[in-house]
mmCIF file of N, CA and C in Angstrom:
data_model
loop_
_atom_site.group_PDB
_atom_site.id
_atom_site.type_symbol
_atom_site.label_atom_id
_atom_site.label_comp_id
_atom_site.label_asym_id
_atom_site.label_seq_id
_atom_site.Cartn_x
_atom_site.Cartn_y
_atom_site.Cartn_z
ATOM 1 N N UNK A 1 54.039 57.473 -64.270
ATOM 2 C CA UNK A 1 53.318 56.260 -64.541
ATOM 3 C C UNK A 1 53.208 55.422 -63.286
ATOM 4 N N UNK A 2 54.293 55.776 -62.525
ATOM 5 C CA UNK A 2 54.175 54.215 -61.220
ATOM 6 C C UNK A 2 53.352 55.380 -60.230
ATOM 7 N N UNK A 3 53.051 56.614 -60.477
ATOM 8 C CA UNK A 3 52.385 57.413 -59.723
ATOM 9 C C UNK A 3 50.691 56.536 -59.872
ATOM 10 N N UNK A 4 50.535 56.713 -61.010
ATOM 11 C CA UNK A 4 49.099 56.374 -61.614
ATOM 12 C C UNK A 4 48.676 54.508 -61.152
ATOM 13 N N UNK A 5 49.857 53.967 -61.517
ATOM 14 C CA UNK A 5 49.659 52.892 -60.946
ATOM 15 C C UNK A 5 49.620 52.879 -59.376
ATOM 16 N N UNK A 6 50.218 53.139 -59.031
ATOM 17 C CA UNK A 6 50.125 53.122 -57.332
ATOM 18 C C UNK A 6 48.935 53.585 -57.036
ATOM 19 N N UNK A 7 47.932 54.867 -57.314
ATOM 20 C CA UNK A 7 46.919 55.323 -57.457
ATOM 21 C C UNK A 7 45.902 54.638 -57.524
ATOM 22 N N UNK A 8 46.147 54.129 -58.825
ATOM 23 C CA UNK A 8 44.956 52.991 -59.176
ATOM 24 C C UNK A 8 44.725 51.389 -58.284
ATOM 25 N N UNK A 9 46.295 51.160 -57.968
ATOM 26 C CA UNK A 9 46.514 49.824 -56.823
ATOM 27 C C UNK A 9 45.796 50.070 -55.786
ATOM 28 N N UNK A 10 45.931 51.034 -55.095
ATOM 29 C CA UNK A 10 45.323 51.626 -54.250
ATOM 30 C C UNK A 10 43.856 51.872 -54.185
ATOM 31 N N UNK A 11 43.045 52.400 -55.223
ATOM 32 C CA UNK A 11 42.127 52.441 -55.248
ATOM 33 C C UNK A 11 41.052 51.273 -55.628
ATOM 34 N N UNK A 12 41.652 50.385 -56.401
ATOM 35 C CA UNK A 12 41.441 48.700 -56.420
ATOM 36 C C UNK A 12 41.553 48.285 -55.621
ATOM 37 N N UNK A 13 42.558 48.549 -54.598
ATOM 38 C CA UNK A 13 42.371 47.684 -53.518
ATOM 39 C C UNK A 13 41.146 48.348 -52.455
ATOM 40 N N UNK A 14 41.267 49.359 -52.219
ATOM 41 C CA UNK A 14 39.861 49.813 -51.447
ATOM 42 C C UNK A 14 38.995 49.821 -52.122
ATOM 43 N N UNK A 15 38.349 48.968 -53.307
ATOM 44 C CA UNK A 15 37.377 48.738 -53.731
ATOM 45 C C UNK A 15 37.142 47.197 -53.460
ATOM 46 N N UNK A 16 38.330 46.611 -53.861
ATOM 47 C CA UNK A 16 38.158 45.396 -53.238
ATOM 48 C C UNK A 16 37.653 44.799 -51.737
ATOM 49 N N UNK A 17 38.429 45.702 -51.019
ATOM 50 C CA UNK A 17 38.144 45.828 -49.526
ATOM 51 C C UNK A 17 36.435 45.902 -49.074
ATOM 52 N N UNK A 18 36.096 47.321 -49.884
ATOM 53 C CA UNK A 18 35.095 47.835 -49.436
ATOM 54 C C UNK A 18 33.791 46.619 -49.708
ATOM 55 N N UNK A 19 34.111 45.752 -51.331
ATOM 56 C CA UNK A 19 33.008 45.287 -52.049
ATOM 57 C C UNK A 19 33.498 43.592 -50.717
ATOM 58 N N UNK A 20 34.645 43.154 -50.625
ATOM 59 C CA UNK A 20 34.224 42.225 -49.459
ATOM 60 C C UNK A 20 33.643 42.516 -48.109
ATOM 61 N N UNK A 21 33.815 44.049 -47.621
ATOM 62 C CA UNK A 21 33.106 43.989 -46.753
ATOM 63 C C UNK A 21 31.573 43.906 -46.686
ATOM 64 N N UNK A 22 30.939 44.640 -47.801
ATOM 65 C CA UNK A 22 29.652 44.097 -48.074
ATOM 66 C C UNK A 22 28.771 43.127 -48.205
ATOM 67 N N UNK A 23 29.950 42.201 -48.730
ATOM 68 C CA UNK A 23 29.386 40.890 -48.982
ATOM 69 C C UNK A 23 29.799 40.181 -47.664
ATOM 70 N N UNK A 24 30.590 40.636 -47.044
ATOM 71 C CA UNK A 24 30.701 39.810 -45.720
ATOM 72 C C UNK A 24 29.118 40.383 -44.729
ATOM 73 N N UNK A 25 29.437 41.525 -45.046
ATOM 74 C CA UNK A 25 27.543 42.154 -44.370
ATOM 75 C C UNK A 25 26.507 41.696 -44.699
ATOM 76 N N UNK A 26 26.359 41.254 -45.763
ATOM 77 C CA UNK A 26 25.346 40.472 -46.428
ATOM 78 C C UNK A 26 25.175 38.833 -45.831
ATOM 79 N N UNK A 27 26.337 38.626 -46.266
ATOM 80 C CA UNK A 27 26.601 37.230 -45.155
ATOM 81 C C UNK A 27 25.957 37.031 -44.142
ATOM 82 N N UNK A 28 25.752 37.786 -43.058
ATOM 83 C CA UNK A 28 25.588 37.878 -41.846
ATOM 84 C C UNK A 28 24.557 38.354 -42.106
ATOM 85 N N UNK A 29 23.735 39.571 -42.929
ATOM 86 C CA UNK A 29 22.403 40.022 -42.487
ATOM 87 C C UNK A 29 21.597 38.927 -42.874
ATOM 88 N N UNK A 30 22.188 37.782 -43.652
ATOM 89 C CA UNK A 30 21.193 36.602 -44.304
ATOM 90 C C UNK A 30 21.112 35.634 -43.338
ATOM 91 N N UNK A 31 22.470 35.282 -42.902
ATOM 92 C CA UNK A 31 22.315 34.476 -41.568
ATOM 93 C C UNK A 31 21.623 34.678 -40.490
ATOM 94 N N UNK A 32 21.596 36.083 -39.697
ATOM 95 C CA UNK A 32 20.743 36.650 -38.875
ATOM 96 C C UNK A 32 18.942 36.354 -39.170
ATOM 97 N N UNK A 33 19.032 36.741 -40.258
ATOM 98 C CA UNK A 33 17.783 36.379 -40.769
ATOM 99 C C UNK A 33 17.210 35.483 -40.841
ATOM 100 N N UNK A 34 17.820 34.378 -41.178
ATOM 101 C CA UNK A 34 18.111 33.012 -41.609
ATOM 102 C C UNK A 34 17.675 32.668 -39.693
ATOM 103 N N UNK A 35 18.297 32.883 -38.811
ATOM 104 C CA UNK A 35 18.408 32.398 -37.675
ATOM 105 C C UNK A 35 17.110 32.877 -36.958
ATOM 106 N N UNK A 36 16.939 34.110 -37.053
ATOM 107 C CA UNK A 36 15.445 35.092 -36.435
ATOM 108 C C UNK A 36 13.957 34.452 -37.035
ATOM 109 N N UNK A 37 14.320 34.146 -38.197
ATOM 110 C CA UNK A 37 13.012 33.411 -38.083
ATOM 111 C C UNK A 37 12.814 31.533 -38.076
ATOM 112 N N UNK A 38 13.996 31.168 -37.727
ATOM 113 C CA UNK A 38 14.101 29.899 -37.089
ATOM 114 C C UNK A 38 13.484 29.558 -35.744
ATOM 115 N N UNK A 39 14.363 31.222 -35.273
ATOM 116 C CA UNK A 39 13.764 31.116 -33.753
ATOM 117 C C UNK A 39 12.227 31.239 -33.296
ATOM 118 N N UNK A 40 11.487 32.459 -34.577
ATOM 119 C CA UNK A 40 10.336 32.831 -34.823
ATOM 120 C C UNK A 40 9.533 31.378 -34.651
ATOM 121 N N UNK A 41 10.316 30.448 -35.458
ATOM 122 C CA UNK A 41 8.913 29.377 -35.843
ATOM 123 C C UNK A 41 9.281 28.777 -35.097
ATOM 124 N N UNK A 42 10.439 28.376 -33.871
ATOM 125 C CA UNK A 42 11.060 27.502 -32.990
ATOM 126 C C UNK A 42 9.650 28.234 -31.648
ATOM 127 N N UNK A 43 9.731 29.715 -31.485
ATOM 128 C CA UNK A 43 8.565 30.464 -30.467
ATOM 129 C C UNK A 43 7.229 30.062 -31.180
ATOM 130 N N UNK A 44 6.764 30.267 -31.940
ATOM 131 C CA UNK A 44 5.615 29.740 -32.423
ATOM 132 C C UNK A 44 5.436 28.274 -32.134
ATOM 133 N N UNK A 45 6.341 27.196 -32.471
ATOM 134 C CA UNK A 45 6.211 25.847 -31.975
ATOM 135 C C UNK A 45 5.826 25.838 -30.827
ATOM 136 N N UNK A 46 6.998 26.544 -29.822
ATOM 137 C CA UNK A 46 6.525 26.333 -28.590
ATOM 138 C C UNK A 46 5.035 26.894 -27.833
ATOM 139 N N UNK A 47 4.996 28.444 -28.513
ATOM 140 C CA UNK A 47 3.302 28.556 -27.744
ATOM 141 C C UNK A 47 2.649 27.784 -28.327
ATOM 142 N N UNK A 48 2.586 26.910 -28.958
ATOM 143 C CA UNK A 48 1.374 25.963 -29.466
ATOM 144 C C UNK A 48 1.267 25.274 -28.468
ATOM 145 N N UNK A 49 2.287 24.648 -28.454
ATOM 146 C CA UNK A 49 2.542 23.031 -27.538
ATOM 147 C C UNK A 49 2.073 23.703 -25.965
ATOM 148 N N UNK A 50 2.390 24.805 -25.845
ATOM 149 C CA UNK A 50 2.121 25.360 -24.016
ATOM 150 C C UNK A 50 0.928 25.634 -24.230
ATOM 151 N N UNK A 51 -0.214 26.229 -24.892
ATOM 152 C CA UNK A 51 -1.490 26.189 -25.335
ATOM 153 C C UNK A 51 -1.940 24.947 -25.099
ATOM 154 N N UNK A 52 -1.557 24.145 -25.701
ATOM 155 C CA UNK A 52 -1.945 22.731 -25.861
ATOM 156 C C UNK A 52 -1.989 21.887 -24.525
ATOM 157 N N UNK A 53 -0.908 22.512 -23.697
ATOM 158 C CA UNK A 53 -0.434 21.808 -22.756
ATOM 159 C C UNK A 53 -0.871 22.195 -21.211
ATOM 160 N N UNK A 54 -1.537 23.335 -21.843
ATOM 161 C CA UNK A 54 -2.252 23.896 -20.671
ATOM 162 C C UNK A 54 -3.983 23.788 -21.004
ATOM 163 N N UNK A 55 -4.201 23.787 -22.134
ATOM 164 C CA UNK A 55 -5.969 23.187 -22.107
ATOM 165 C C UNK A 55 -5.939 21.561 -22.027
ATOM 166 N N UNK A 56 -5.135 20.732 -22.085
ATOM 167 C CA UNK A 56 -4.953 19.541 -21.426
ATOM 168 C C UNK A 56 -5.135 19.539 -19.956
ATOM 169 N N UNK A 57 -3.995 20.599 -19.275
ATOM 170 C CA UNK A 57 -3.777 20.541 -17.697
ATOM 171 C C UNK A 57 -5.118 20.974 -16.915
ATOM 172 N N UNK A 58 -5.770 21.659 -18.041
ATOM 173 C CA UNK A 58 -6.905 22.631 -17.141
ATOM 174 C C UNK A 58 -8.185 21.626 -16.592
ATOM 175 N N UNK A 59 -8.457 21.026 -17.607
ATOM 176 C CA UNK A 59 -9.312 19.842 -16.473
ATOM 177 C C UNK A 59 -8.858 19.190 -15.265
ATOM 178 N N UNK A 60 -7.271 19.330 -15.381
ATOM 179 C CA UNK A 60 -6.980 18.279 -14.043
ATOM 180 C C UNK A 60 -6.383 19.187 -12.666
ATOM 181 N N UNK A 61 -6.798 20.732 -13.096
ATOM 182 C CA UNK A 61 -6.169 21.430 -12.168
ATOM 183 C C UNK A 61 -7.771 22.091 -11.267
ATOM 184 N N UNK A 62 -8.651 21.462 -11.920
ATOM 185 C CA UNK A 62 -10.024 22.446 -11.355
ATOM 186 C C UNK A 62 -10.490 21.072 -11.232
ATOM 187 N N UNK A 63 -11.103 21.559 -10.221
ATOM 188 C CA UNK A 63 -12.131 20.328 -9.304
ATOM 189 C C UNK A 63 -13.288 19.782 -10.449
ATOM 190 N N UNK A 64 -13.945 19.341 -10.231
ATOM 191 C CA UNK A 64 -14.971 18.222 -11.014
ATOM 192 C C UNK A 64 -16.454 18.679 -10.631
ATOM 193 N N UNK A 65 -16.841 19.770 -11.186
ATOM 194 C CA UNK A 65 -18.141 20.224 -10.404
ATOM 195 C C UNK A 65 -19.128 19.031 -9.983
ATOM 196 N N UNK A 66 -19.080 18.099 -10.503
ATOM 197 C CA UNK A 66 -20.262 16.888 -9.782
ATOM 198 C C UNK A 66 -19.199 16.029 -8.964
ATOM 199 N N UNK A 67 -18.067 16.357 -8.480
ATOM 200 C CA UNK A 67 -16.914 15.613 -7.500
ATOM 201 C C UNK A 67 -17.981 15.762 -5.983
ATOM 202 N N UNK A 68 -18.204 15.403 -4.927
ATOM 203 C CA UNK A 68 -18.551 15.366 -3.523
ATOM 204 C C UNK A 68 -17.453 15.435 -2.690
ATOM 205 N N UNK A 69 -17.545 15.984 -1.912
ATOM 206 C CA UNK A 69 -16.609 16.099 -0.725
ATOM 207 C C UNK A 69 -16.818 15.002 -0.282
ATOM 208 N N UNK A 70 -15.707 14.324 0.526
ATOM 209 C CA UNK A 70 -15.903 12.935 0.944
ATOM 210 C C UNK A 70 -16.782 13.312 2.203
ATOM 211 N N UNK A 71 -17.120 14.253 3.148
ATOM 212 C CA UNK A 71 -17.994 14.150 4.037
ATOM 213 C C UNK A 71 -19.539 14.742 3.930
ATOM 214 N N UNK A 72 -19.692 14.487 2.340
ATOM 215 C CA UNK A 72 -21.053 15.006 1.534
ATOM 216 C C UNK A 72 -21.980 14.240 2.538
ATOM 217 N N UNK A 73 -21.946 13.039 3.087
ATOM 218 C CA UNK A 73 -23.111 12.433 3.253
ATOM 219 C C UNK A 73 -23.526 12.887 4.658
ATOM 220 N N UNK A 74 -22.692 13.204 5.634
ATOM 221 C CA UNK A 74 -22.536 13.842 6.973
ATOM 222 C C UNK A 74 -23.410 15.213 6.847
ATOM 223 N N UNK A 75 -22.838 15.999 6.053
ATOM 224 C CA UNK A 75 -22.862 16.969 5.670
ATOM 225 C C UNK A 75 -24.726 17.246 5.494
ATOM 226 N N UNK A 76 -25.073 16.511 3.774
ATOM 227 C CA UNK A 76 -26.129 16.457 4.189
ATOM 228 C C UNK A 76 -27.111 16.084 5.169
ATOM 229 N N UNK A 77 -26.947 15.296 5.783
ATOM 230 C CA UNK A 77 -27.578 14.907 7.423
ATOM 231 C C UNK A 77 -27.803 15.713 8.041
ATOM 232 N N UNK A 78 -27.153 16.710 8.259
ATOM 233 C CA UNK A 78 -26.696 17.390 9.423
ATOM 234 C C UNK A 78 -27.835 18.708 8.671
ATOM 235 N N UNK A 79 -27.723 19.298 7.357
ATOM 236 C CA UNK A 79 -28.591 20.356 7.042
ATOM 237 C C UNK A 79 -29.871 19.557 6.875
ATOM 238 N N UNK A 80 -30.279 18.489 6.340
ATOM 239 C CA UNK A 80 -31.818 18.264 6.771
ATOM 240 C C UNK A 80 -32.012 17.811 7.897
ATOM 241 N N UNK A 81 -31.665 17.535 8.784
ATOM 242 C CA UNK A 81 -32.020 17.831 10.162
ATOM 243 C C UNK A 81 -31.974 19.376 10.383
ATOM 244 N N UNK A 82 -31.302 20.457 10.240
ATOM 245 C CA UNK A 82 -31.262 21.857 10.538
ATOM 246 C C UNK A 82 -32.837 22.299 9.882
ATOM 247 N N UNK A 83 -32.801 21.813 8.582
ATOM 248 C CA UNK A 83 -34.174 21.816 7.894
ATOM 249 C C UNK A 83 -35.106 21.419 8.474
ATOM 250 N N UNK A 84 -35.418 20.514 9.157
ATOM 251 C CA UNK A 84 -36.482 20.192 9.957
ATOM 252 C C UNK A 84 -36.698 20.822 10.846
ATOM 253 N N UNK A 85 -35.634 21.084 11.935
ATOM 254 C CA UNK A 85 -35.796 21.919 12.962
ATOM 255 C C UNK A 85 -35.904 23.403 12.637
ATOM 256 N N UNK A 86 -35.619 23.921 11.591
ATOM 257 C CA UNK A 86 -36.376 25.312 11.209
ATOM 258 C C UNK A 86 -37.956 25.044 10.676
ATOM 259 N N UNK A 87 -38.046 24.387 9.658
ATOM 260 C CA UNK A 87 -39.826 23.602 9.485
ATOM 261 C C UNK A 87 -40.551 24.046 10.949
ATOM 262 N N UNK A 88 -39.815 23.226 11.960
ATOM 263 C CA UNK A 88 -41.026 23.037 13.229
ATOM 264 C C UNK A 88 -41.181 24.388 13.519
ATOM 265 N N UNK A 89 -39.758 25.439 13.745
ATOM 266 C CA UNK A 89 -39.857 27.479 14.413
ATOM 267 C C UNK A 89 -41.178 27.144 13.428
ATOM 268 N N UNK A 90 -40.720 27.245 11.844
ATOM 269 C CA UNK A 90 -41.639 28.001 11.289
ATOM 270 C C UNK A 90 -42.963 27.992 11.482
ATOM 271 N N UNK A 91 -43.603 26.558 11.838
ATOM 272 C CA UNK A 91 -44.765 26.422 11.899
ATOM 273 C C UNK A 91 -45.431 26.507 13.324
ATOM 274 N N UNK A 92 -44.426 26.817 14.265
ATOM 275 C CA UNK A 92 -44.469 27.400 15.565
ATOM 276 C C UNK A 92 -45.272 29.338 15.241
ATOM 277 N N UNK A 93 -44.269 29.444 14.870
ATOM 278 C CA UNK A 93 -44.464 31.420 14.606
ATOM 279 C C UNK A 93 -45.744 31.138 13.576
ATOM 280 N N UNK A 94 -45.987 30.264 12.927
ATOM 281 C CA UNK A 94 -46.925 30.706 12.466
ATOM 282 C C UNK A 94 -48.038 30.541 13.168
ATOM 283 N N UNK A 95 -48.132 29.494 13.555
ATOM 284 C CA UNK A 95 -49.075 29.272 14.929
ATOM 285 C C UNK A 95 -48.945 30.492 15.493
ATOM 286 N N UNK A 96 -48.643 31.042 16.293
ATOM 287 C CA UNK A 96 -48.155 32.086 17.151
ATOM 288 C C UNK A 96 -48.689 33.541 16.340
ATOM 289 N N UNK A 97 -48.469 33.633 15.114
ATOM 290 C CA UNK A 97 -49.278 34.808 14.375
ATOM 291 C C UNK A 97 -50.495 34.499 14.226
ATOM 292 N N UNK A 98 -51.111 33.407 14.091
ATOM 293 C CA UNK A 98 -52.225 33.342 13.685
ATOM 294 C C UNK A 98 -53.244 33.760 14.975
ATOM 295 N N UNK A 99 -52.604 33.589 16.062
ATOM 296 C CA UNK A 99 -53.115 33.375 17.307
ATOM 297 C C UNK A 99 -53.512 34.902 17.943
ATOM 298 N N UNK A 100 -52.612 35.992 17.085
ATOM 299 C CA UNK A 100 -52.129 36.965 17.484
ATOM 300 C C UNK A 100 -53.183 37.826 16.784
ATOM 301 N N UNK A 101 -53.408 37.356 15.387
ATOM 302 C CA UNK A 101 -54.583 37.864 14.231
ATOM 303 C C UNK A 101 -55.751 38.002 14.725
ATOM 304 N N UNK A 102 -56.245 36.038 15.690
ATOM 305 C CA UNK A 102 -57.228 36.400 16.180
ATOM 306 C C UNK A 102 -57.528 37.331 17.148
ATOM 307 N N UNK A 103 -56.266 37.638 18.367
ATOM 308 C CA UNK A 103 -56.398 38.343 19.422
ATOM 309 C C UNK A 103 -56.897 39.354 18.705
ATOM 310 N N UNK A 104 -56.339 40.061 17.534
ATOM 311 C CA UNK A 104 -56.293 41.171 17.169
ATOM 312 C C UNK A 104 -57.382 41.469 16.769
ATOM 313 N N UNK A 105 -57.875 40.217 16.330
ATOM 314 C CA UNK A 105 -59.506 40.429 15.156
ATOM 315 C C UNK A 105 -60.677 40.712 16.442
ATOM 316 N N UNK A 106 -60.524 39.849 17.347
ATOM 317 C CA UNK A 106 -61.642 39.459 18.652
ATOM 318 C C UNK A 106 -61.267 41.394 19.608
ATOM 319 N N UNK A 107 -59.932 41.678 19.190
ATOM 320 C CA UNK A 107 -60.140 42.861 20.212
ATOM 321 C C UNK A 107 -59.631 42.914 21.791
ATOM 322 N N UNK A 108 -59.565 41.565 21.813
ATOM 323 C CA UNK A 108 -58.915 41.245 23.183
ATOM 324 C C UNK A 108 -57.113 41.013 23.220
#
């Protein structure tokens, strides 16, 4: 009889054992869980806000397409005058072809 009991103590107790360790596993796979998607929606918070925080930044990190260089006005000066002085070649050479048409037309 104290065979059977000892047997059975024994086997109650590694049932006991076994059924807290489960529930201690459980414990923890809920917590884990519990924590993974905390972090999930803690990462989701954050790419929002860095989304957010970068189509904010992006206007102030790119120039202003109608911005001028502060030496715009120099600048232009300087190419319409270049403009003019190509105007005059051009209407030089053309002079100069036309002149060349007639040689060519007259034969001489």
């Amino acid at each position: 009889m104290q065979g059977t009991l000892l047997g059975g103590s024994a086997e109650h107790a590694q049932a006991l054992v076994s059924g807290e360790c489960r529930a201690i596993i459980a414990r923890a796979r809920g917590e884990a869980d519990e924590v993974y998607e905390q972090l999930a929606a803690s990462q989701a918070d954050l790419s929002h806000e860095i989304g957010r925080l970068r189509a904010a930044l992006e206007p102030l990190l790119r120039p202003d397409p109608l911005a001028l260089p502060p030496d715009a006005e120099a600048t232009c000066t300087r190419l319409a005058a270049k403009l003019a002085e190509l105007a005059r070649r051009v209407t030089r050479l053309e002079q100069r072809i036309a002149r060349i048409k007639g040689l060519l037309a007259t034969g001489t």
